[in-house]
Tab-separated table of C-alpha atoms in Angstrom:
chain	number	residue	atom	x	y	z
A	20	MET	CA	37.794	92.776	109.599
A	21	LEU	CA	37.139	92.974	112.616
A	22	ASP	CA	37.416	88.474	112.858
A	23	PHE	CA	40.766	88.606	110.807
A	24	ILE	CA	42.340	90.859	113.742
A	25	LYS	CA	40.637	88.787	116.444
A	26	ILE	CA	41.817	85.485	114.440
A	27	THR	CA	45.559	87.215	114.055
A	28	ALA	CA	45.735	88.407	117.956
A	29	LYS	CA	45.385	85.218	118.732
A	30	SER	CA	47.820	83.304	116.460
A	31	ALA	CA	50.288	86.180	118.053
A	32	VAL	CA	49.587	85.000	121.672
A	33	ALA	CA	49.990	81.656	120.432
A	34	ASN	CA	53.006	82.377	118.848
A	35	ALA	CA	54.273	84.289	122.155
A	36	ARG	CA	53.951	81.633	124.837
A	37	SER	CA	55.379	78.920	122.571
A	38	GLU	CA	58.180	80.889	122.160
A	39	ASP	CA	58.239	81.773	126.430
A	40	ARG	CA	58.237	77.758	126.612
A	41	ALA	CA	60.829	77.707	124.657
A	42	GLN	CA	63.104	79.818	126.192
A	43	THR	CA	62.305	79.064	129.386
A	44	ASN	CA	63.350	74.839	128.679
A	45	LEU	CA	66.231	77.156	127.873
A	46	VAL	CA	66.673	77.808	130.879
A	47	GLY	CA	65.953	75.451	132.630
A	48	LEU	CA	68.796	73.637	130.694
A	49	PHE	CA	71.347	75.851	131.899
A	50	ILE	CA	70.345	76.438	135.230
A	51	GLY	CA	70.921	72.095	135.261
A	52	LEU	CA	74.050	72.323	133.877
A	53	MET	CA	74.947	74.755	136.230
A	54	ILE	CA	74.359	73.433	138.562
A	55	ALA	CA	76.142	69.781	137.802
A	56	ALA	CA	78.912	71.535	137.010
A	57	ILE	CA	79.157	73.417	140.784
A	58	VAL	CA	78.624	69.587	142.199
A	59	ALA	CA	81.291	68.415	139.423
A	60	ILE	CA	84.033	71.155	140.327
A	61	GLN	CA	83.384	71.507	143.884
A	62	VAL	CA	82.647	68.083	144.987
A	63	PHE	CA	83.395	64.816	142.624
A	64	ILE	CA	86.987	66.201	141.702
A	65	PRO	CA	88.040	67.351	145.324
A	66	VAL	CA	86.621	64.094	146.879
A	67	VAL	CA	88.618	62.168	144.237
A	68	ASN	CA	91.551	63.140	144.288
A	69	ASP	CA	91.187	62.908	148.696
A	70	ALA	CA	90.543	59.734	148.391
A	71	ILE	CA	93.171	58.840	145.711
A	72	ALA	CA	96.126	60.432	147.513
A	73	SER	CA	95.139	58.928	150.722
A	74	SER	CA	95.124	55.721	149.362
A	75	ASN	CA	97.560	52.593	149.429
A	76	VAL	CA	97.397	52.738	145.373
A	77	SER	CA	100.946	53.059	143.355
A	78	GLY	CA	102.209	52.887	140.127
A	79	THR	CA	99.332	51.636	137.474
A	80	GLU	CA	96.676	52.114	139.657
A	81	ALA	CA	97.905	55.323	140.790
A	82	THR	CA	97.871	56.765	137.184
A	83	ILE	CA	94.207	55.391	136.607
A	84	LEU	CA	92.560	57.235	139.352
A	85	GLY	CA	94.796	60.457	138.693
A	86	LEU	CA	92.845	60.646	135.619
A	87	LEU	CA	89.589	60.390	137.165
A	88	PRO	CA	89.061	63.972	137.593
A	89	LEU	CA	90.180	65.344	134.066
A	90	PHE	CA	87.502	62.345	132.535
A	91	ALA	CA	85.151	64.095	134.936
A	92	ALA	CA	86.286	67.446	133.775
A	93	LEU	CA	86.140	65.949	130.744
A	94	LEU	CA	82.691	64.861	130.838
A	95	LEU	CA	80.977	68.097	132.224
A	96	LEU	CA	82.380	70.103	129.498
A	97	ILE	CA	80.283	67.981	126.796
A	98	ALA	CA	77.050	67.594	128.619
A	99	LEU	CA	77.639	71.584	128.710
A	100	ALA	CA	78.575	71.762	124.882
A	101	SER	CA	75.742	69.097	123.281
A	102	PRO	CA	72.911	70.614	124.442
A	103	LEU	CA	73.993	74.119	122.910
A	104	MET	CA	75.398	72.490	119.810
A	105	ARG	CA	71.695	70.726	119.233
A	106	ARG	CA	70.223	74.027	119.197
A	107	ILE	CA	72.504	75.087	116.615
């Protein structure tokens, strides 16, 4: 009987450790995604907008360059949503 309790306790501890590991990986994933979101929103988009505004482009080139921040925001949205969709 005592051996059964020891084995059950060891398996419970092993399961708890593996569940914590998965939780830690999920937290690490969200931290990485938040850092990517901050970099994209606070650095990439304003820099691209400023470069487009100070450049000498017009017409079709300006339209295409103006879409770059939109594509960056869409890429960020997909990057934030895809890990969640894999876990459901």
